Short mmCIF file of C-alpha atoms in Angstrom, two decimals:
data_model
loop_
_atom_site.label_atom_id
_atom_site.label_comp_id
_atom_site.label_asym_id
_atom_site.label_seq_id
_atom_site.Cartn_x
_atom_site.Cartn_y
_atom_site.Cartn_z
CA MET A 156 -0.03 -0.03 0.06
CA LEU A 157 1.28 3.36 -0.95
CA SER A 158 1.83 6.04 1.58
CA HIS A 159 -0.32 9.30 1.33
CA ARG A 160 2.71 11.16 -0.05
CA GLU A 161 3.52 8.44 -2.52
CA ARG A 162 -0.31 8.16 -3.64
CA MET A 163 -0.45 11.98 -4.17
CA LEU A 164 2.68 12.10 -6.10
CA LYS A 165 1.52 9.52 -8.31
CA CYS A 166 -1.71 11.04 -8.78
CA LEU A 167 -0.32 14.28 -9.95
CA ALA A 168 2.01 12.40 -12.41
CA GLY A 169 -0.94 10.50 -13.76
CA ASP A 170 0.47 7.22 -12.89
CA PRO A 171 -1.31 4.14 -11.86
CA LEU A 172 -2.65 4.01 -8.19
CA ASP A 173 -3.55 1.70 -5.69
CA ARG A 174 -6.80 3.87 -5.16
CA VAL A 175 -7.87 7.37 -5.89
CA PRO A 176 -6.83 10.00 -3.31
CA VAL A 177 -9.44 11.50 -0.93
CA ALA A 178 -9.43 14.61 1.02
CA LEU A 179 -12.05 16.64 2.85
CA TRP A 180 -11.37 19.67 5.11
CA ARG A 181 -13.48 21.95 7.51
CA HIS A 182 -13.44 24.97 9.53
CA PHE A 183 -12.96 24.59 13.45
CA PRO A 184 -14.97 27.29 14.85
CA VAL A 185 -14.08 28.29 18.46
CA GLU A 186 -10.85 26.09 18.32
CA ASP A 187 -9.55 28.38 15.51
CA GLN A 188 -9.05 31.38 17.74
CA LYS A 189 -6.13 29.60 19.74
CA PRO A 190 -3.23 27.96 17.61
CA ASP A 191 -2.94 25.28 19.96
CA ARG A 192 -6.52 24.37 19.83
CA LEU A 193 -6.86 24.61 16.08
CA ALA A 194 -3.95 22.22 15.64
CA ARG A 195 -5.31 19.72 17.82
CA ALA A 196 -8.63 19.85 16.16
CA ILE A 197 -7.06 19.42 12.68
CA VAL A 198 -4.80 16.50 14.00
CA ASP A 199 -7.60 14.79 15.49
CA PHE A 200 -9.78 15.14 12.52
CA GLN A 201 -6.98 13.73 10.44
CA LYS A 202 -6.32 10.67 12.81
CA THR A 203 -10.06 9.91 12.78
CA TYR A 204 -10.45 9.97 8.93
CA ASP A 205 -6.76 9.51 7.50
CA PHE A 206 -7.26 11.52 4.36
CA ASP A 207 -4.51 11.70 1.73
CA PHE A 208 -3.49 15.54 2.54
CA VAL A 209 -4.40 17.75 5.38
CA LYS A 210 -5.53 21.26 4.50
CA ILE A 211 -4.99 23.78 7.49
CA THR A 212 -8.04 25.82 7.62
CA PRO A 213 -7.91 28.88 10.06
CA SER A 214 -10.37 31.56 10.30
CA SER A 215 -9.95 33.78 7.05
CA SER A 216 -9.03 36.55 9.50
CA PHE A 217 -5.64 35.11 10.51
CA CYS A 218 -3.83 37.22 7.65
CA VAL A 219 -5.87 40.44 8.46
CA GLN A 220 -6.35 40.66 12.08
CA ASP A 221 -3.23 42.70 12.62
CA TRP A 222 -4.37 45.30 10.07
CA GLY A 223 -7.51 45.72 12.04
CA SER A 224 -10.03 43.48 10.77
CA LEU A 225 -12.22 41.66 13.56
CA ASP A 226 -14.56 38.75 12.95
CA GLU A 227 -16.53 36.44 15.38
CA TRP A 228 -18.33 33.27 15.50
CA GLN A 229 -22.05 33.56 14.91
CA GLY A 230 -23.01 29.87 14.34
CA ASN A 231 -22.61 29.58 10.47
CA PRO A 232 -22.83 25.83 9.80
CA GLU A 233 -20.09 26.22 7.09
CA GLY A 234 -17.71 27.09 10.06
CA SER A 235 -16.75 30.42 8.99
CA CYS A 236 -16.93 33.42 11.14
CA ALA A 237 -18.65 36.82 10.42
CA TYR A 238 -16.54 40.20 10.09
CA ILE A 239 -17.85 42.83 12.48
CA LYS A 240 -14.95 45.32 11.84
CA TYR A 241 -13.39 46.57 8.77
CA PRO A 242 -10.32 48.88 8.99
CA ILE A 243 -10.70 50.44 5.40
CA GLN A 244 -13.51 53.03 5.37
CA ASN A 245 -12.15 55.45 2.95
CA GLN A 246 -9.70 55.61 0.11
CA GLU A 247 -6.99 57.16 2.25
CA ASP A 248 -7.12 54.22 4.68
CA TRP A 249 -5.58 52.10 2.03
CA LYS A 250 -2.31 54.21 2.40
CA LEU A 251 -2.14 53.19 6.00
CA LEU A 252 -1.51 49.49 5.21
CA LYS A 253 2.09 48.50 6.05
CA PRO A 254 3.83 45.20 5.73
CA LEU A 255 3.21 42.93 8.82
CA SER A 256 5.90 40.97 10.51
CA VAL A 257 5.12 37.37 10.53
CA HIS A 258 7.16 36.83 13.74
CA GLU A 259 4.31 38.44 15.95
CA GLY A 260 0.53 38.71 16.18
CA ALA A 261 -1.85 36.45 14.38
CA LEU A 262 0.65 35.23 11.60
CA ALA A 263 3.04 34.13 14.32
CA ARG A 264 0.34 32.29 15.98
CA GLN A 265 -0.72 30.48 12.83
CA LEU A 266 2.86 29.67 12.27
CA GLU A 267 2.82 28.08 15.68
CA ALA A 268 -0.08 25.91 14.64
CA ILE A 269 1.61 24.54 11.47
CA ARG A 270 4.74 23.68 13.61
CA PHE A 271 2.32 21.64 15.96
CA ILE A 272 0.45 19.90 13.00
CA ARG A 273 3.62 19.02 11.22
CA ASN A 274 5.19 17.55 14.30
CA GLU A 275 2.12 15.51 15.41
CA LEU A 276 1.49 14.06 11.83
CA ASP A 277 3.25 11.26 10.04
CA PRO A 278 5.95 12.95 7.63
CA GLN A 279 4.38 10.98 4.88
CA THR A 280 1.11 12.89 5.24
CA PRO A 281 1.22 15.91 3.26
CA ILE A 282 0.09 19.16 4.79
CA ILE A 283 -1.03 22.45 3.09
CA GLN A 284 -1.80 25.93 4.55
CA THR A 285 -4.60 27.86 3.39
CA ILE A 286 -3.43 31.23 1.76
CA PHE A 287 -6.20 33.75 0.72
CA ASN A 288 -5.04 35.47 -2.33
CA PRO A 289 -4.64 39.40 -2.00
CA LEU A 290 -7.99 40.19 -3.49
CA SER A 291 -9.56 37.98 -0.87
CA GLN A 292 -7.75 39.45 2.02
CA ALA A 293 -8.56 43.17 0.60
CA LYS A 294 -12.22 41.98 0.62
CA ASN A 295 -11.83 41.23 4.42
CA LEU A 296 -10.20 44.71 5.09
CA VAL A 297 -12.95 46.66 3.34
CA GLY A 298 -15.97 44.48 3.12
CA LYS A 299 -17.46 42.34 0.32
CA THR A 300 -19.63 44.85 -1.25
CA ASN A 301 -17.15 47.69 -1.00
CA LEU A 302 -14.10 46.23 -2.74
CA PRO A 303 -15.35 46.40 -6.26
CA ILE A 304 -16.47 50.02 -5.56
CA HIS A 305 -13.14 50.83 -4.27
CA LEU A 306 -10.94 49.19 -7.01
CA ARG A 307 -13.16 50.94 -9.65
CA LEU A 308 -13.04 54.43 -7.90
CA TYR A 309 -9.60 54.29 -6.33
CA PRO A 310 -7.57 51.80 -8.46
CA GLU A 311 -3.93 53.10 -7.39
CA TYR A 312 -4.88 53.16 -3.90
CA VAL A 313 -6.06 49.53 -4.01
CA LYS A 314 -3.29 48.53 -6.02
CA LYS A 315 -0.60 49.76 -3.72
CA ALA A 316 -2.38 48.06 -0.83
CA LEU A 317 -2.46 44.70 -2.86
CA GLN A 318 1.36 45.11 -3.22
CA THR A 319 1.62 45.48 0.42
CA ILE A 320 -0.71 42.35 1.16
CA THR A 321 1.33 40.26 -1.51
CA GLN A 322 4.78 41.07 0.14
CA THR A 323 3.38 39.92 3.72
CA THR A 324 1.86 36.79 2.12
CA ILE A 325 5.13 35.98 0.53
CA ASP A 326 6.88 36.41 3.84
CA PHE A 327 4.45 34.34 5.69
CA ILE A 328 4.91 31.52 3.06
CA HIS A 329 8.49 31.58 3.31
CA ALA A 330 8.29 31.03 7.19
CA ALA A 331 5.61 28.29 6.72
CA LYS A 332 7.91 26.62 4.18
CA GLU A 333 10.68 26.34 6.92
CA LEU A 334 8.17 24.35 9.03
CA GLY A 335 7.71 21.70 6.46
CA ILE A 336 4.54 22.39 4.46
CA ASP A 337 4.24 20.55 1.36
CA GLY A 338 2.05 23.42 -0.54
CA ILE A 339 -0.46 26.11 -0.17
CA PHE A 340 -4.24 26.11 -0.67
CA PHE A 341 -4.61 29.28 -2.66
CA ALA A 342 -8.15 30.57 -2.09
CA ILE A 343 -9.56 32.59 -5.16
CA GLN A 344 -12.77 34.19 -4.41
CA HIS A 345 -13.06 37.09 -7.23
CA ALA A 346 -12.77 35.00 -10.28
CA GLN A 347 -16.38 35.16 -10.73
CA ALA A 348 -18.41 37.10 -13.44
CA SER A 349 -20.77 38.33 -10.59
CA LEU A 350 -18.05 40.15 -8.85
CA LEU A 351 -15.45 41.25 -11.28
CA SER A 352 -15.25 41.72 -15.03
CA PRO A 353 -12.56 39.41 -16.84
CA ALA A 354 -10.60 42.67 -17.27
CA GLU A 355 -10.90 43.71 -13.72
CA PHE A 356 -9.66 40.19 -12.75
CA ASP A 357 -6.77 40.46 -15.03
CA GLU A 358 -5.72 43.63 -13.51
CA PHE A 359 -6.39 43.35 -9.95
CA GLY A 360 -5.96 39.71 -9.49
CA ILE A 361 -3.67 37.79 -11.75
CA PRO A 362 -0.59 39.72 -11.43
CA TYR A 363 -0.45 39.42 -7.50
CA ASP A 364 -1.64 35.73 -7.37
CA LEU A 365 1.34 34.92 -9.96
CA GLU A 366 3.81 36.79 -7.80
CA ILE A 367 2.83 34.67 -4.89
CA LEU A 368 2.75 31.51 -6.95
CA LYS A 369 6.20 32.31 -8.18
CA GLY A 370 7.36 31.84 -4.56
CA VAL A 371 6.04 28.33 -4.06
CA GLN A 372 7.35 26.38 -7.20
CA ASP A 373 9.58 24.66 -4.98
CA LEU A 374 6.79 22.98 -3.26
CA TRP A 375 4.97 20.12 -4.82
CA LEU A 376 1.55 20.09 -3.72
CA ASN A 377 -0.11 23.52 -4.48
CA VAL A 378 -3.74 23.79 -4.78
CA ALA A 379 -5.91 26.58 -6.30
CA HIS A 380 -9.23 26.75 -5.01
CA LEU A 381 -11.76 28.58 -7.33
CA HIS A 382 -14.68 29.73 -5.15
CA GLY A 383 -18.13 30.55 -6.21
CA SER A 384 -20.22 30.19 -9.63
CA ASP A 385 -19.85 31.40 -13.03
CA VAL A 386 -16.06 31.14 -12.50
CA TYR A 387 -13.12 32.12 -14.89
CA PHE A 388 -11.90 28.70 -14.99
CA GLY A 389 -9.91 29.24 -18.19
CA ARG A 390 -7.75 31.99 -16.46
CA VAL A 391 -7.06 30.16 -13.37
CA SER A 392 -6.26 26.87 -15.15
CA GLN A 393 -3.23 28.66 -16.61
CA TYR A 394 -1.83 29.21 -12.99
CA PRO A 395 1.40 27.22 -12.08
CA VAL A 396 -0.26 24.96 -9.43
CA ASP A 397 -0.66 21.16 -9.24
CA VAL A 398 -4.35 20.76 -8.37
CA ILE A 399 -7.51 22.94 -9.07
CA ASN A 400 -10.51 22.68 -6.85
CA TRP A 401 -13.87 24.23 -7.52
CA HIS A 402 -17.56 23.84 -7.04
CA ASP A 403 -17.71 21.51 -10.03
CA GLN A 404 -21.21 20.06 -8.98
CA GLU A 405 -22.65 23.40 -9.20
CA THR A 406 -20.93 25.46 -11.87
CA PRO A 407 -18.95 24.48 -15.24
CA PRO A 408 -16.92 23.14 -16.19
CA ASP A 409 -17.44 19.44 -14.96
CA LEU A 410 -14.61 17.33 -13.88
CA HIS A 411 -14.13 15.74 -17.17
CA THR A 412 -13.74 19.06 -19.09
CA GLY A 413 -11.54 20.44 -16.24
CA LYS A 414 -9.24 17.84 -16.71
CA LEU A 415 -9.08 18.72 -20.34
CA LEU A 416 -8.48 22.30 -19.60
CA PHE A 417 -5.98 21.86 -16.86
CA PRO A 418 -2.89 19.64 -17.11
CA GLY A 419 -2.86 18.92 -13.32
CA ALA A 420 -5.21 17.01 -11.00
CA VAL A 421 -8.74 18.01 -10.20
CA CYS A 422 -10.38 17.79 -6.90
CA GLY A 423 -14.19 17.64 -6.15
CA GLY A 424 -16.92 15.27 -7.09
CA MET A 425 -19.31 15.64 -4.10
CA ARG A 426 -21.79 18.09 -2.96
CA GLN A 427 -21.38 20.01 0.25
CA TRP A 428 -24.93 20.31 1.34
CA GLU A 429 -27.14 17.94 -0.65
CA THR A 430 -25.07 15.22 -0.33
CA LEU A 431 -22.47 15.31 2.54
CA VAL A 432 -24.99 16.98 4.86
CA ASN A 433 -28.36 16.11 3.90
CA GLY A 434 -27.76 12.78 2.06
CA SER A 435 -27.39 9.29 3.40
CA PRO A 436 -24.17 7.32 3.41
CA GLU A 437 -25.46 5.40 0.43
CA ASP A 438 -25.98 8.87 -1.40
CA VAL A 439 -22.22 9.74 -0.69
CA THR A 440 -20.90 6.34 -1.98
CA LYS A 441 -22.90 6.42 -5.05
CA GLU A 442 -21.88 10.25 -5.84
CA ALA A 443 -18.38 9.64 -4.97
CA ARG A 444 -17.87 6.54 -7.13
CA LEU A 445 -19.72 8.31 -10.14
CA ALA A 446 -16.95 10.89 -9.98
CA ILE A 447 -14.45 8.23 -9.92
CA GLU A 448 -16.00 6.64 -12.96
CA LYS A 449 -16.21 9.96 -14.92
CA THR A 450 -12.48 10.74 -14.43
CA GLU A 451 -11.45 7.15 -14.68
CA GLY A 452 -9.61 7.76 -11.41
CA LYS A 453 -6.93 9.47 -13.13
CA ARG A 454 -5.40 12.92 -12.04
CA PHE A 455 -8.34 13.06 -9.79
CA ILE A 456 -8.68 13.61 -5.90
CA LEU A 457 -12.15 12.93 -4.52
CA GLY A 458 -13.24 15.89 -2.50
CA THR A 459 -15.88 18.54 -2.28
CA GLY A 460 -16.27 22.03 -3.85
CA CYS A 461 -15.25 23.86 -0.92
CA VAL A 462 -15.23 23.26 2.97
CA LEU A 463 -16.97 20.29 4.47
CA PRO A 464 -19.88 22.06 6.68
CA ILE A 465 -19.53 21.31 10.24
CA THR A 466 -22.86 19.75 10.33
CA ALA A 467 -21.91 16.99 8.09
CA PRO A 468 -22.59 13.47 9.86
CA HIS A 469 -19.67 11.24 10.65
CA SER A 470 -21.16 8.45 8.86
CA ASN A 471 -21.30 10.49 5.53
CA ILE A 472 -17.67 11.49 6.09
CA MET A 473 -16.78 7.93 6.64
CA SER A 474 -18.63 6.95 3.43
CA ALA A 475 -16.78 9.52 1.54
CA ARG A 476 -13.28 8.25 2.91
CA ASN A 477 -14.25 4.34 2.12
CA ALA A 478 -15.66 5.05 -1.29
CA VAL A 479 -12.15 4.89 -2.77
CA GLU A 480 -11.10 1.76 -1.28
CA LYS A 481 -11.33 -1.22 -3.81
#
């Protein structure tokens, strides 16, 4: 039997496998406010389900807290927190954004969590750290509805801030590399037609994304997560990453087409809510095996389009994990 690392490497190369890789990840609200509690929750989750890689999922505020954003847990079944304070109130506030030190504050605490997780898990189990792309971080500094307004009215202010965010993110990733991460989970939230035009994403998204991805080419398990519907898959499929993950059961392209457009591995196949939360274990098994059949089990990782809701039953998670066993 292959180790998790060996299986993932063979999957990325398109080589024959003993079984299809599988991975699910979730938020850990409340626990994610303390690095030791978050780390323990993630380690326990992995020891329960034995997935082929571990995605470290902190609260999205970990990278913007020290710029003044504030969130709180309000019971969202997806497990994400709600933002209750945004530091950017007008165009002049973008000028106040300065690079952060990764050796103090929330970034340092997240590095502490990575260190614990890497030390607790088998070295043959890959771990990847969630990294929100600069536009996603900017959104959590100014607010979801305000970001498109600001980048259209004050483009130079926003671009300067995006450069600062990009540099801080690169510094954080460099420190995380030293702790033994195998890749990043690069969360891209604005490559959606409902949020930005293609030209706007080209201008405010792609250059900063590529600058960050240039600095992780020495890692081997970089995943691009394309969030939302009506996505610019064609653009993100050109990114230099190893895996692409999107809401394939809810928005085009399907997994088969995604494999034609992207040379790496695709990750998905199961619906978050309809199947993993509201379905039965038999529904999960059926949907998982259908995805394996459609992809021929090659360059494919069984997963879901986004985070596993925290209300997903244990029996459904186990069905997803067991569906790949021959």
